[in-house]
Amino acid sequence: MRLRTLLGETADLEKAGAVLGWDQQTYMPPDAAGSRSAQMVTLATLAYDRFVNDEVGQLLERLSHDVEALPYDSFARSLIRVTRRKYQRERKLSRDLVGKLAEATTLGHHGWLQAREQNRFEVFCPYLERIVDLVVQKAEALGYPECRYDALLDEFEPEMRTSRVEALFSQLKEALVPLVQAIRPQVAQVDDSFLHRHFDEKKQWDFGLAVLQAMGFDFRRGRMDSTVHPFTTAFSPTDVRITTHVVPDNLASCLFSVVHEGGHALYEQGIPLEFERTPLGEAPSFGVHESQSRLWENLVGRSRPFWRHFLPVAQSFFPAELRGVDLEAMYRAVNRVEPSLIRTDADEVTYNLHIFVRFDLERQLVDGKLAVKDLPEAWNALMQDYLGVVPRNPREGVLQDVHWSDGSIGYFPSYTLGNLLAVQFFDQARKECPGLEDEMAAGRFGTLKKWLNERIHALGGKYTPAELVSRVTGTELQAEPYIRYIRSKYGEIYGL
Ligand code: ZN
């Protein structure tokens, strides 16, 4: 039908932009930023034109009556429902604003890289000022129920409200802040020094590939490349790209980013091909997507069963470096808790505190309560409040994350929501698949992957995040299961 053609062409243009974006973050030479920005603007505005026009609006209007009698989760009715939501949102944005955002964020990414290289926030400041200004314009154009941040949050977490995030976060703060304080004097109880010996980069890469293979990543429909800030992008379920970075004196860094991005990749590879080139070919939210990466990274990758199988494998890659390390030592080392500066390297207990910092700052930025130039100072103050550590320079502080340079303001809460969902989903998988952890200890992840494929990935974007969580777990998104999990796991490790 005509609508499918238009949606397919829109998706093709978006995916072509994604290929350029992937290239920009992997292999593009630095001086190409200006030309790439022009190419991205052209693709973004063409995609906008293809989708945001009266013809699509009229087709959606007409077809929504035609599909009314079909089951709620049928392909056709889901497609119209989800596409209408996207359409109603995007038509509020002008073509001019979409183009300006594409330009500012492509240049902003380049500015961020330069600022990181020079370790100077002032280099990034004018780019970010421009981006914040445009993002505020976007929020105003979209409108919001309670506060400006709602409009931005909605892009990443459909139907989520800032007030609900605040309530969940304050519940988490109440549990996590005292826990971090209790662990603090005990930090030295757990030794992870052997993870910081020198690990050959090529062998780390190959070890990562071996783990990815065991997880069930399909290398005929994806590949792994190197980048500054690891991410996953998919051009189709048949072409899923993960990226990682190898740090010679940190075995955990590359490994866990591979497992993390692998979790994202299994999601993308698990989306049915029939959903491709439609809005149903996407996860319901970034938090739901993140639940998959965090589930693999933490509930699987930082578990005893995982290391029962993978410790001997790691030792076969690094016989000298890991000689004499036993299962308990490895389990404790990969779960060492220590307030630190870099979010992506943070342990499970302190991780969410990094998100609270960004959530607080983002709301102040979009509400005009904080000027971009004052960000480094505000960042450092909040790091002191939540984590008790202060960055010595912008690279290990305010310049560490790529998100703001990409205009992704409103994204960070998805990480914590993903952490909560990861625990809820994993609890459910364990309930429904007895023997799951025994299989994991034998290096077999097929049952878990199949469960995730069937219960979550195969549904694509048919449901809202709230509908999906309720379908899979029978309850809503909650903080309690996560708090229980963290307390029990780290209570045992630190003898609290
Ligand atoms: Zn992720």
XYZ file of C-alpha atoms and ligand atoms in Angstrom:
497
model
C 0.000 0.000 0.000
C 0.964 3.620 -0.471
C 1.624 4.221 3.235
C 4.066 1.299 3.412
C 5.990 2.773 0.476
C 6.272 6.181 2.123
C 7.254 4.692 5.488
C 9.784 2.438 3.790
C 11.393 5.343 1.970
C 11.478 7.394 5.187
C 13.152 4.523 7.022
C 15.674 4.090 4.189
C 16.665 7.755 4.427
C 16.924 7.520 8.221
C 19.045 4.391 7.994
C 21.293 5.973 5.372
C 21.806 8.798 7.890
C 22.568 6.153 10.531
C 25.256 4.641 8.289
C 26.869 8.069 7.981
C 26.557 8.564 11.744
C 28.201 5.193 12.414
C 30.981 6.073 10.008
C 31.453 9.438 11.675
C 32.044 7.750 15.025
C 34.321 5.015 13.704
C 36.391 5.703 10.604
C 35.676 9.206 9.290
C 38.767 11.445 9.200
C 38.353 14.511 11.462
C 38.458 17.176 8.746
C 35.405 15.663 7.040
C 33.034 16.975 9.745
C 31.877 19.978 7.687
C 31.024 17.964 4.565
C 29.445 15.206 6.625
C 27.264 17.759 8.352
C 25.863 18.913 4.987
C 25.163 15.293 4.002
C 23.393 14.616 7.290
C 21.228 17.728 6.968
C 20.146 16.686 3.471
C 19.187 13.176 4.584
C 17.420 14.363 7.754
C 15.327 16.914 5.889
C 14.524 14.479 3.059
C 13.331 11.936 5.642
C 11.284 14.655 7.290
C 9.681 15.637 3.949
C 8.879 12.035 3.113
C 7.086 11.488 6.416
C 5.705 14.801 7.636
C 3.280 15.730 4.884
C -0.467 15.890 4.331
C -0.565 12.708 2.290
C 0.801 10.614 5.187
C -1.584 12.410 7.567
C -4.600 11.633 5.370
C -3.574 8.021 4.840
C -3.184 7.515 8.587
C -6.542 9.127 9.251
C -8.316 6.918 6.719
C -6.540 3.704 7.627
C -7.101 4.144 11.342
C -10.820 3.599 10.697
C -10.127 0.575 8.499
C -8.064 -1.218 11.170
C -10.359 -0.470 14.104
C -11.946 -3.921 14.034
C -8.610 -5.762 13.950
C -6.987 -7.091 17.140
C -4.999 -4.492 19.091
C -1.684 -6.268 18.508
C -2.254 -7.170 14.849
C 0.436 -5.913 12.508
C -1.821 -3.464 10.672
C -3.495 -1.920 13.696
C -0.197 -1.662 15.594
C 1.463 -0.079 12.586
C -1.183 2.610 12.258
C -1.272 3.295 16.012
C 2.509 3.592 16.396
C 2.985 5.534 13.163
C 0.274 8.005 14.131
C 2.006 8.705 17.398
C 5.282 9.372 15.595
C 3.507 11.505 12.996
C 1.657 13.610 15.544
C 4.903 14.279 17.333
C 7.035 15.068 14.294
C 4.575 17.309 12.545
C 4.934 19.747 15.402
C 8.564 20.274 14.387
C 9.354 22.529 11.456
C 11.589 21.393 8.629
C 13.831 24.320 9.434
C 14.301 23.212 13.044
C 14.975 19.594 12.021
C 17.667 20.767 9.611
C 19.232 23.112 12.161
C 19.330 20.338 14.753
C 20.990 17.938 12.328
C 23.596 20.563 11.481
C 24.242 21.666 15.068
C 24.608 18.113 16.350
C 26.929 16.972 13.568
C 29.150 20.004 14.163
C 28.633 19.578 17.913
C 29.973 16.051 17.797
C 33.082 17.328 16.085
C 33.389 20.151 18.649
C 33.049 17.637 21.467
C 35.841 15.480 20.044
C 38.100 18.521 19.701
C 37.301 19.703 23.214
C 38.094 16.248 24.577
C 41.346 16.166 22.700
C 42.377 19.525 24.154
C 40.721 18.743 27.497
C 39.028 22.153 27.436
C 35.306 22.647 27.962
C 35.430 26.140 26.401
C 36.001 24.509 23.006
C 32.706 22.631 23.255
C 30.763 25.407 25.010
C 29.549 27.387 21.939
C 28.427 24.186 20.192
C 26.504 23.061 23.252
C 24.934 26.481 23.721
C 23.581 26.228 20.183
C 22.318 22.687 20.788
C 20.589 23.542 24.076
C 18.964 26.529 22.430
C 17.598 24.358 19.602
C 16.516 21.599 21.990
C 14.538 24.146 24.015
C 12.883 25.317 20.786
C 12.074 21.698 20.046
C 10.502 21.147 23.480
C 8.393 24.284 23.066
C 7.252 23.178 19.612
C 6.311 19.712 20.894
C 4.498 20.956 23.983
C 4.352 19.117 27.298
C 1.927 18.088 30.039
C 3.811 19.281 33.136
C 7.277 20.615 32.392
C 9.570 21.286 29.442
C 11.695 18.239 30.176
C 8.612 16.028 29.604
C 8.731 16.875 25.906
C 12.361 15.729 25.631
C 11.929 12.656 27.793
C 9.020 11.558 25.621
C 11.321 11.103 22.631
C 13.265 8.405 24.471
C 10.569 7.146 26.849
C 7.130 7.466 25.268
C 4.449 8.464 27.781
C 6.928 8.794 30.650
C 6.722 11.905 32.815
C 9.519 13.780 34.553
C 7.560 13.577 37.820
C 7.441 9.774 37.609
C 11.195 9.634 36.934
C 11.753 11.912 39.916
C 9.706 9.623 42.160
C 11.592 6.499 41.042
C 14.928 8.257 41.368
C 14.230 9.495 44.882
C 13.319 5.947 45.911
C 16.634 4.788 44.466
C 18.594 7.592 46.103
C 17.196 6.625 49.500
C 18.511 3.110 49.064
C 21.716 3.656 47.095
C 23.337 6.687 48.727
C 23.551 5.054 52.204
C 24.677 1.787 50.626
C 27.546 3.522 48.835
C 28.478 5.211 52.113
C 28.437 1.870 53.929
C 30.657 0.262 51.296
C 33.081 3.161 51.099
C 35.250 2.230 54.119
C 35.237 -1.396 52.892
C 36.358 -0.676 49.330
C 39.763 -2.259 49.909
C 38.090 -5.571 50.876
C 37.744 -6.337 47.193
C 40.915 -6.559 45.138
C 40.637 -5.957 41.408
C 44.287 -5.107 40.771
C 44.724 -8.158 38.521
C 42.183 -6.672 36.090
C 44.589 -3.760 35.635
C 47.644 -5.643 34.472
C 48.715 -5.195 30.878
C 46.315 -7.065 28.563
C 47.250 -7.347 24.912
C 44.763 -5.339 22.832
C 44.342 -7.889 20.054
C 43.701 -10.664 22.587
C 41.150 -8.501 24.430
C 39.403 -7.964 21.113
C 39.358 -11.705 20.384
C 38.163 -12.559 23.895
C 35.330 -10.066 23.385
C 34.407 -11.745 20.095
C 34.366 -15.157 21.810
C 31.924 -13.892 24.444
C 29.784 -12.235 21.780
C 29.668 -15.525 19.884
C 28.530 -17.399 23.001
C 25.776 -14.836 23.589
C 24.371 -15.725 20.187
C 25.353 -12.643 18.196
C 24.959 -13.441 14.502
C 28.149 -12.369 12.733
C 26.536 -12.821 9.336
C 24.150 -10.028 10.335
C 26.495 -7.747 12.209
C 30.042 -6.720 12.999
C 32.179 -5.090 15.686
C 34.371 -2.008 15.228
C 36.388 0.343 17.372
C 35.290 3.800 18.635
C 35.812 6.451 21.352
C 32.465 5.948 23.062
C 31.006 2.462 22.466
C 27.536 2.297 20.929
C 25.320 0.048 18.826
C 23.464 1.024 15.714
C 21.313 -1.031 13.383
C 20.598 -0.376 9.735
C 18.360 -3.434 9.631
C 17.939 -6.649 11.674
C 20.356 -8.030 9.078
C 23.004 -5.364 9.688
C 23.714 -4.545 13.323
C 26.926 -2.726 14.208
C 28.455 -2.781 17.650
C 31.515 -0.836 18.692
C 33.926 -1.117 21.582
C 37.126 0.412 22.893
C 40.124 -1.496 24.200
C 42.065 -0.181 27.186
C 45.367 -2.060 27.630
C 45.420 -1.880 31.427
C 41.737 -2.650 31.998
C 40.386 -6.079 31.101
C 36.878 -5.177 32.259
C 36.420 -2.116 30.071
C 36.416 -3.772 26.650
C 34.780 -6.978 27.868
C 31.806 -5.342 29.521
C 31.252 -2.873 26.731
C 31.160 -5.806 24.309
C 28.655 -7.668 26.497
C 26.635 -4.473 26.933
C 26.531 -3.600 23.241
C 25.977 -7.286 22.491
C 22.770 -7.080 24.533
C 21.619 -4.148 22.398
C 22.619 -6.040 19.259
C 20.664 -9.202 20.111
C 17.596 -6.982 20.450
C 18.101 -5.468 16.997
C 18.872 -8.824 15.390
C 15.753 -10.238 17.076
C 13.304 -7.760 15.573
C 11.214 -9.544 12.924
C 12.155 -8.768 9.333
C 8.514 -8.040 8.488
C 8.722 -4.963 10.776
C 11.677 -3.590 8.859
C 11.230 -0.204 7.171
C 8.305 0.678 9.455
C 8.101 2.387 12.871
C 7.380 -1.082 14.342
C 10.982 -2.033 13.626
C 12.183 -0.117 16.677
C 12.181 -0.863 20.407
C 9.386 0.800 22.411
C 11.877 3.010 24.254
C 15.550 3.576 24.967
C 15.004 2.301 28.509
C 13.624 -0.976 27.185
C 16.616 -1.180 24.826
C 18.958 -0.450 27.708
C 17.304 -3.165 29.784
C 18.704 -5.688 27.327
C 22.257 -4.357 27.426
C 22.265 -4.031 31.205
C 20.717 -7.457 31.649
C 23.578 -9.032 29.713
C 26.247 -6.805 31.172
C 25.277 -7.069 34.843
C 22.802 -9.850 35.528
C 24.723 -12.191 33.218
C 28.240 -10.788 32.785
C 28.792 -9.910 36.422
C 27.331 -13.161 37.776
C 29.017 -16.255 39.216
C 27.539 -18.609 36.577
C 28.990 -16.477 33.773
C 32.479 -16.583 35.269
C 32.252 -20.260 36.096
C 32.372 -20.748 32.341
C 34.363 -17.711 31.189
C 37.155 -17.589 33.765
C 38.950 -20.588 32.187
C 38.308 -19.053 28.752
C 39.814 -15.728 29.886
C 42.760 -17.630 31.349
C 43.351 -19.349 28.026
C 43.662 -15.892 26.419
C 45.749 -14.459 29.286
C 47.488 -17.362 31.042
C 50.215 -15.266 32.690
C 48.093 -12.242 33.576
C 45.311 -14.265 35.213
C 47.368 -17.064 36.754
C 46.050 -18.079 40.166
C 42.841 -16.053 39.926
C 39.920 -18.164 41.165
C 36.175 -17.834 40.597
C 35.475 -15.954 43.838
C 38.315 -13.525 43.226
C 37.067 -12.814 39.705
C 33.433 -12.513 40.786
C 34.363 -10.039 43.502
C 36.757 -8.095 41.276
C 34.202 -7.491 38.514
C 31.737 -6.377 41.180
C 34.055 -4.041 43.014
C 32.195 -0.936 44.186
C 34.001 2.338 44.285
C 32.712 5.838 43.596
C 34.512 6.929 40.454
C 34.426 9.565 37.762
C 33.478 7.803 34.543
C 29.879 6.647 34.156
C 30.567 3.907 31.609
C 33.138 2.293 33.917
C 30.972 2.637 37.041
C 29.910 -0.386 39.061
C 26.247 -1.289 39.432
C 25.798 0.386 42.810
C 27.209 3.798 41.915
C 26.108 3.784 38.255
C 22.723 5.376 38.845
C 24.262 8.195 40.865
C 26.000 9.290 37.661
C 22.596 9.413 35.992
C 21.133 11.536 38.799
C 23.901 14.090 38.195
C 23.039 14.362 34.501
C 19.273 14.336 35.087
C 19.567 17.261 37.517
C 21.811 19.232 35.156
C 19.697 18.629 32.066
C 16.544 19.886 33.726
C 18.326 23.021 34.886
C 19.742 23.576 31.397
C 16.426 23.302 29.582
C 14.622 25.337 32.227
C 17.189 28.100 31.750
C 18.296 27.832 35.372
C 21.847 26.910 34.437
C 23.986 28.496 31.724
C 26.043 26.140 29.559
C 29.244 27.967 30.498
C 28.620 27.150 34.174
C 28.197 23.425 33.503
C 31.671 22.227 34.576
C 31.317 23.827 37.989
C 27.772 22.527 38.465
C 28.872 19.082 37.291
C 31.693 18.941 39.805
C 29.470 20.107 42.652
C 26.904 17.380 41.969
C 29.614 14.723 41.636
C 30.792 15.766 45.083
C 27.234 15.585 46.459
C 26.271 12.209 45.022
C 29.564 10.357 44.738
C 32.048 12.250 46.869
C 34.558 12.459 44.024
C 35.475 15.457 41.886
C 36.936 15.356 38.359
C 40.381 16.853 37.976
C 39.693 17.943 34.409
C 36.794 18.192 31.920
C 37.645 14.964 30.105
C 36.934 12.926 33.218
C 34.034 15.232 34.058
C 31.589 17.148 31.933
C 33.154 16.141 28.590
C 32.982 12.391 29.129
C 29.649 11.603 27.464
C 28.790 11.932 23.792
C 25.031 12.475 24.327
C 24.750 16.238 24.609
C 26.894 16.730 21.516
C 24.329 14.620 19.648
C 21.435 16.676 21.018
C 20.266 13.709 23.102
C 19.068 15.726 26.076
C 16.440 13.733 27.979
C 18.158 10.429 27.221
C 20.082 9.766 30.450
C 17.094 8.668 32.578
C 16.664 5.758 30.135
C 19.847 4.203 31.534
C 18.467 3.962 35.029
C 15.042 2.883 33.820
C 16.895 0.216 31.832
C 18.672 -0.940 34.994
C 15.348 -1.346 36.773
C 13.774 -3.189 33.858
C 16.803 -5.454 33.465
C 16.213 -6.841 36.951
C 12.462 -7.178 36.445
C 12.943 -9.014 33.139
C 15.708 -11.261 34.437
C 13.656 -12.212 37.518
C 10.845 -13.165 35.174
C 13.127 -15.182 32.879
C 14.446 -17.133 35.872
C 10.896 -17.845 37.015
C 9.856 -19.084 33.592
C 13.056 -20.967 32.721
C 14.197 -23.219 35.569
C 17.836 -24.214 35.228
C 18.701 -20.982 33.446
C 21.728 -20.277 35.616
C 23.046 -23.852 35.336
C 23.019 -23.419 31.576
C 24.829 -20.112 31.872
C 27.479 -21.772 34.045
C 28.011 -24.236 31.198
C 28.481 -21.370 28.734
C 25.076 -21.903 27.145
C 22.933 -18.794 26.720
C 20.431 -20.132 24.190
C 17.492 -20.433 26.597
C 17.936 -16.872 27.830
C 18.352 -15.512 24.316
C 15.269 -17.408 23.126
C 13.203 -16.098 26.040
C 14.282 -12.520 25.328
C 13.695 -13.007 21.593
C 10.183 -14.322 22.089
C 9.000 -12.198 24.977
C 10.575 -8.879 24.034
C 12.482 -8.605 20.745
C 9.873 -10.236 18.521
C 7.317 -7.607 19.533
C 9.365 -4.785 18.010
C 7.709 -1.456 18.702
C 4.106 -2.708 18.871
C 3.605 -1.797 22.515
C 4.323 1.226 24.653
C 7.008 0.623 27.290
C 4.332 0.387 30.006
C 2.312 -2.140 27.983
C 5.397 -4.237 27.303
C 6.505 -4.356 30.946
C 3.039 -5.353 32.035
C 2.819 -8.072 29.336
C 6.190 -9.554 30.244
C 6.201 -9.248 34.036
C 2.551 -8.762 35.001
C 3.516 -5.601 36.911
C 4.605 -2.060 36.146
C 8.069 -0.535 36.103
C 9.293 -0.563 39.704
C 12.357 0.342 41.738
C 11.892 -2.297 44.470
C 13.148 -5.393 42.600
C 16.300 -3.506 41.650
C 16.879 -2.317 45.216
C 16.360 -5.862 46.539
C 18.809 -7.245 44.001
C 21.507 -4.658 44.727
C 21.148 -5.012 48.494
C 21.359 -8.770 48.437
C 24.246 -9.030 45.954
C 26.445 -6.333 47.456
C 25.431 -7.099 51.045
C 26.971 -10.520 50.487
C 30.114 -9.262 48.752
C 30.859 -6.610 51.359
C 29.503 -8.499 54.376
C 27.007 -5.758 55.280
Zn 23.516 0.930 26.264
